[in-house]
mmCIF file of C-alpha atoms and ligand atoms in Angstrom:
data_model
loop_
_atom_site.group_PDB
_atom_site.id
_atom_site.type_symbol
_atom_site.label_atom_id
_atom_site.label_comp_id
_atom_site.label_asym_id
_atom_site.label_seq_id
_atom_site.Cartn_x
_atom_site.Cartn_y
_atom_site.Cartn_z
ATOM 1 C CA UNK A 29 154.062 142.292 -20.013
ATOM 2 C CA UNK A 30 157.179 139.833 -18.793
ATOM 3 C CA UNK A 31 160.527 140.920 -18.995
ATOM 4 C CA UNK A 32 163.085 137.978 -19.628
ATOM 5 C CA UNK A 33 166.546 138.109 -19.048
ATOM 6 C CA UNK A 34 169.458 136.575 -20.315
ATOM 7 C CA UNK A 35 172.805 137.145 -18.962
ATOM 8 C CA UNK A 36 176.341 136.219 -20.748
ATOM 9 C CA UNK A 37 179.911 136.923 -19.662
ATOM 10 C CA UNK A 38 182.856 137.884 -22.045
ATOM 11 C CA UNK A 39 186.262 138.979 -21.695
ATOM 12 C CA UNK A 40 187.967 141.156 -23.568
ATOM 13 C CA UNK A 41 191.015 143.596 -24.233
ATOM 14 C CA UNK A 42 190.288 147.174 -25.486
ATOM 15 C CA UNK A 43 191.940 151.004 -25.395
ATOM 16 C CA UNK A 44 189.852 154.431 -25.638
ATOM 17 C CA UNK A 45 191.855 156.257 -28.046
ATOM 18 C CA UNK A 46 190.742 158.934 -30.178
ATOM 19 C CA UNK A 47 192.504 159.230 -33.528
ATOM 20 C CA UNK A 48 191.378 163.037 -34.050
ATOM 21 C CA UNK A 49 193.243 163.597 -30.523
ATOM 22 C CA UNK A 50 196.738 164.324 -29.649
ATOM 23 C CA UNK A 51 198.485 161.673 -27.483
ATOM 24 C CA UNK A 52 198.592 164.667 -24.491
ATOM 25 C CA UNK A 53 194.782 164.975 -25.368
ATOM 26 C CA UNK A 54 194.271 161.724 -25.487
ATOM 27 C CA UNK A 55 196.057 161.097 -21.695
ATOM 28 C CA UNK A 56 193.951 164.023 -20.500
ATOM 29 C CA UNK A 57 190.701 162.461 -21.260
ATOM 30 C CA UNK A 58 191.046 159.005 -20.786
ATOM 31 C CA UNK A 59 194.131 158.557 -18.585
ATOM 32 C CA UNK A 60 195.040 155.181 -17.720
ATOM 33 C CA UNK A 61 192.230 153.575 -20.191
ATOM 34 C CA UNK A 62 194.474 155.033 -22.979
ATOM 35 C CA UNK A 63 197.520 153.053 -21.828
ATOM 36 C CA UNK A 64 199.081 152.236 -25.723
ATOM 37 C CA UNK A 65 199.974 148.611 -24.465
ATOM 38 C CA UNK A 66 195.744 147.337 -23.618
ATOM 39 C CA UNK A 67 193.791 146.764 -20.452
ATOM 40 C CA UNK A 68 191.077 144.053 -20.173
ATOM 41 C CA UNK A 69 187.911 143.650 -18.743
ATOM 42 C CA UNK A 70 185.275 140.514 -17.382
ATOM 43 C CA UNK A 71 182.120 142.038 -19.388
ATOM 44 C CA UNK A 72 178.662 141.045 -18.419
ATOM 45 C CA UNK A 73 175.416 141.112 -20.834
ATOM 46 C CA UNK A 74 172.169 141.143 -19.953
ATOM 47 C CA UNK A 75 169.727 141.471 -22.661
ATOM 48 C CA UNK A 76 166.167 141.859 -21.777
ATOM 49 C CA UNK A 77 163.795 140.638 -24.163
ATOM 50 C CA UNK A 78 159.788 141.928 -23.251
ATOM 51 C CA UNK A 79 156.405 140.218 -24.273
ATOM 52 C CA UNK A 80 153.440 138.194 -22.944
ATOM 53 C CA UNK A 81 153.917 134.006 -22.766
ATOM 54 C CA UNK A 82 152.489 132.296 -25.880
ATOM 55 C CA UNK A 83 149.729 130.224 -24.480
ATOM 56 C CA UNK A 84 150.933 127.116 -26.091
ATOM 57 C CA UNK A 85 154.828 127.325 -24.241
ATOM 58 C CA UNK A 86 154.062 129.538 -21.110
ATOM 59 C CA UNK A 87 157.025 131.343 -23.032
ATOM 60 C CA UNK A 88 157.961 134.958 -23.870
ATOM 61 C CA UNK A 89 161.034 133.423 -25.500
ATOM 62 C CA UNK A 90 162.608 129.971 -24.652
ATOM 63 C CA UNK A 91 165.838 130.790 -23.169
ATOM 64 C CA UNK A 92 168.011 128.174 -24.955
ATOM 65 C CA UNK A 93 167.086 130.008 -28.010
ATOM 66 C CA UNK A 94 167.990 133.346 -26.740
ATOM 67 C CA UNK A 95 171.268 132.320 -25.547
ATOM 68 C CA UNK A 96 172.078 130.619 -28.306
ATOM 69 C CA UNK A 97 171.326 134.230 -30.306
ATOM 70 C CA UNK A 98 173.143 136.166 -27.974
ATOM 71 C CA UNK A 99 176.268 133.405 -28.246
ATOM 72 C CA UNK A 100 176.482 133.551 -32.082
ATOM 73 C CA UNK A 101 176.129 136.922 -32.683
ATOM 74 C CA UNK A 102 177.897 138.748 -29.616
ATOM 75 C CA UNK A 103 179.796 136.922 -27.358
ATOM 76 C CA UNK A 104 181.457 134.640 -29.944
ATOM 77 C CA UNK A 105 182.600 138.138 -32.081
ATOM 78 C CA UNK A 106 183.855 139.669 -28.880
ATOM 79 C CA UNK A 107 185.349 136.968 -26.147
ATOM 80 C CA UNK A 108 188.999 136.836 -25.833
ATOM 81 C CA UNK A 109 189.236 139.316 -28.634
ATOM 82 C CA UNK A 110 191.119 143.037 -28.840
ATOM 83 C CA UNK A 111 188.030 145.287 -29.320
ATOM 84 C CA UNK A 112 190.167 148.063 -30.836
ATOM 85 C CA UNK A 113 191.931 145.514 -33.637
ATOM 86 C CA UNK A 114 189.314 142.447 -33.766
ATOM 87 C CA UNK A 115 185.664 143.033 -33.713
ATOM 88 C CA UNK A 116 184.186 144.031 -37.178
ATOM 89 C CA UNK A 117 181.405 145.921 -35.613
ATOM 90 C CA UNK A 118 184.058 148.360 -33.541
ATOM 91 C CA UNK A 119 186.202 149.576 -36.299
ATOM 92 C CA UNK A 120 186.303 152.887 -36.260
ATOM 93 C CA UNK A 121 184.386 153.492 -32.889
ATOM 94 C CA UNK A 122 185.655 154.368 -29.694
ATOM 95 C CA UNK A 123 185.297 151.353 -27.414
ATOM 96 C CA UNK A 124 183.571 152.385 -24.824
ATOM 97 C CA UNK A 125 180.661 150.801 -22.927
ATOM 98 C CA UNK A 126 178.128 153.238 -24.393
ATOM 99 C CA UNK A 127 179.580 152.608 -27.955
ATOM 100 C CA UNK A 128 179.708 148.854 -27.604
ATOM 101 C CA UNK A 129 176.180 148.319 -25.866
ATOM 102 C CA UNK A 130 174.665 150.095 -29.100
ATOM 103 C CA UNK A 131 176.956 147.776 -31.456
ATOM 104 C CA UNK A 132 175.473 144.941 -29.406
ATOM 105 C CA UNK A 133 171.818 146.096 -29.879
ATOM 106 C CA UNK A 134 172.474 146.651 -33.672
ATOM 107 C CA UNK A 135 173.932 143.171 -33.624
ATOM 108 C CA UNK A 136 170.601 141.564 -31.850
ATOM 109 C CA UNK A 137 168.211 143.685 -33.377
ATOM 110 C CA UNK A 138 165.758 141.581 -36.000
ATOM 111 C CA UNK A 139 166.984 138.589 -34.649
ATOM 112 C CA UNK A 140 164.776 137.737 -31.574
ATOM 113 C CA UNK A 141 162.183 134.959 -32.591
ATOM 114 C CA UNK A 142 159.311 135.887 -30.414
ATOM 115 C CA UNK A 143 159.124 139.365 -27.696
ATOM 116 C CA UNK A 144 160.610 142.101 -28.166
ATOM 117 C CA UNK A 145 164.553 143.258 -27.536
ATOM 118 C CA UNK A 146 163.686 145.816 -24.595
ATOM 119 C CA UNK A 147 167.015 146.445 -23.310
ATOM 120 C CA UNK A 148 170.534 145.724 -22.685
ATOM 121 C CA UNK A 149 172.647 146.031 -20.320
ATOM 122 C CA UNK A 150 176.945 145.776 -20.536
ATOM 123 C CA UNK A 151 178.604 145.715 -17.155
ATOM 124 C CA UNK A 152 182.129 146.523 -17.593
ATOM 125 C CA UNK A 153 182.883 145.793 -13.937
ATOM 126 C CA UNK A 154 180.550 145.224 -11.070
ATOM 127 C CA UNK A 155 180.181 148.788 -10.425
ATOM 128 C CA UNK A 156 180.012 150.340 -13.715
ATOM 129 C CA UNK A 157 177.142 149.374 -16.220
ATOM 130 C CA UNK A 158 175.536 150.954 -19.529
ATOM 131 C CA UNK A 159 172.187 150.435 -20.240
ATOM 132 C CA UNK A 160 170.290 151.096 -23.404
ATOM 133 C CA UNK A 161 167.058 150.858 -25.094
ATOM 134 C CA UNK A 162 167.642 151.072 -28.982
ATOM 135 C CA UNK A 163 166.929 154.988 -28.978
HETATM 136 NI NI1 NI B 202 188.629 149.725 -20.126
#
C-alpha cells in the first residue's frame, strides 16, 4: 500500500462562537478566538489518498488530478473567505479545525478517481494540526 500526499494552502477569516452560549460563556471558552470583529489564519491541507500503482501509470493517483479535486472543491470554497458568513458547508457549525477537517472530508469523499481518501490533515498554524480519517 502507497500513501500519496497532496498538500494545499488557504487563508481564511473565521470566529468560534456558539449561538446556544452567552457572550460571558462564550469569552470563557474560547477567549480571544471569539473576538466579535474576526481573526485569520494561513491553513494547510494535506489529504492523503492510499492504494497500490496501476501497472499501466506507476500511479496510485496522478497528482495533477488530485490537486485539481482538492482546488475545486475545497480550497476554491474556502480561500480568502469568512468561514463563519461564506462557506456553504460551515453554516451552522462551529469553525473549528476538527469541524472543518470533517466538512473537508465530506466535501472529497466520492470524488477521488483511483485510491482511496485515507486521511486529512488541516494545519491551522505550524504547531497546531487536526487529523482525521472519515470515522
Ligand atoms: Ni482561529
Amino acid at each position: 500500500m502507497i500513501y500519496v500526499t497532496r498538500r494545499e494552502v488557504f487563508s481564511a477569516s473565521h470566529r468560534l462562537h456558539n449561538p446556544e452560549l452567552s457572550d460571558e460563556e462564550n469569552t470563557e471558552l474560547f477567549g480571544k478566538c471569539n473576538s466579535p470583529n474576526w481573526h485569520g489564519h494561513n491553513y494547510t491541507l494535506e489529504v492523503v489518498v492510499a492504494g497500490d500503482p496501476d501497472p499501466k501509470s506507476g500511479y496510485v493517483i496522478d497528482l495533477s488530478v488530485l490537486k485539481k479535486i482538492i482546488q475545486e472543491n475545497v480550497t476554491s470554497k474556502l480561500d480568502h473567505r469568512n468561514l463563519n458568513l461564506d462557506v456553504d458547508f460551515m453554516k451552522g457549525k462551529i469553525t473549528s479545525s476538527e469541524n472543518l477537517v470533517v466538512e473537508i472530508w465530506k466535501q472529497l469523499a466520492g470524488k477521488i478517481p483511483s485510491g482511496n481518501l485515507y486521511s486529512i490533515k488541516l494545519y491551522e498554524t505550524e504547531n497546531n494540526y487536526v487529523e482525521y480519517k472519515g470515522e
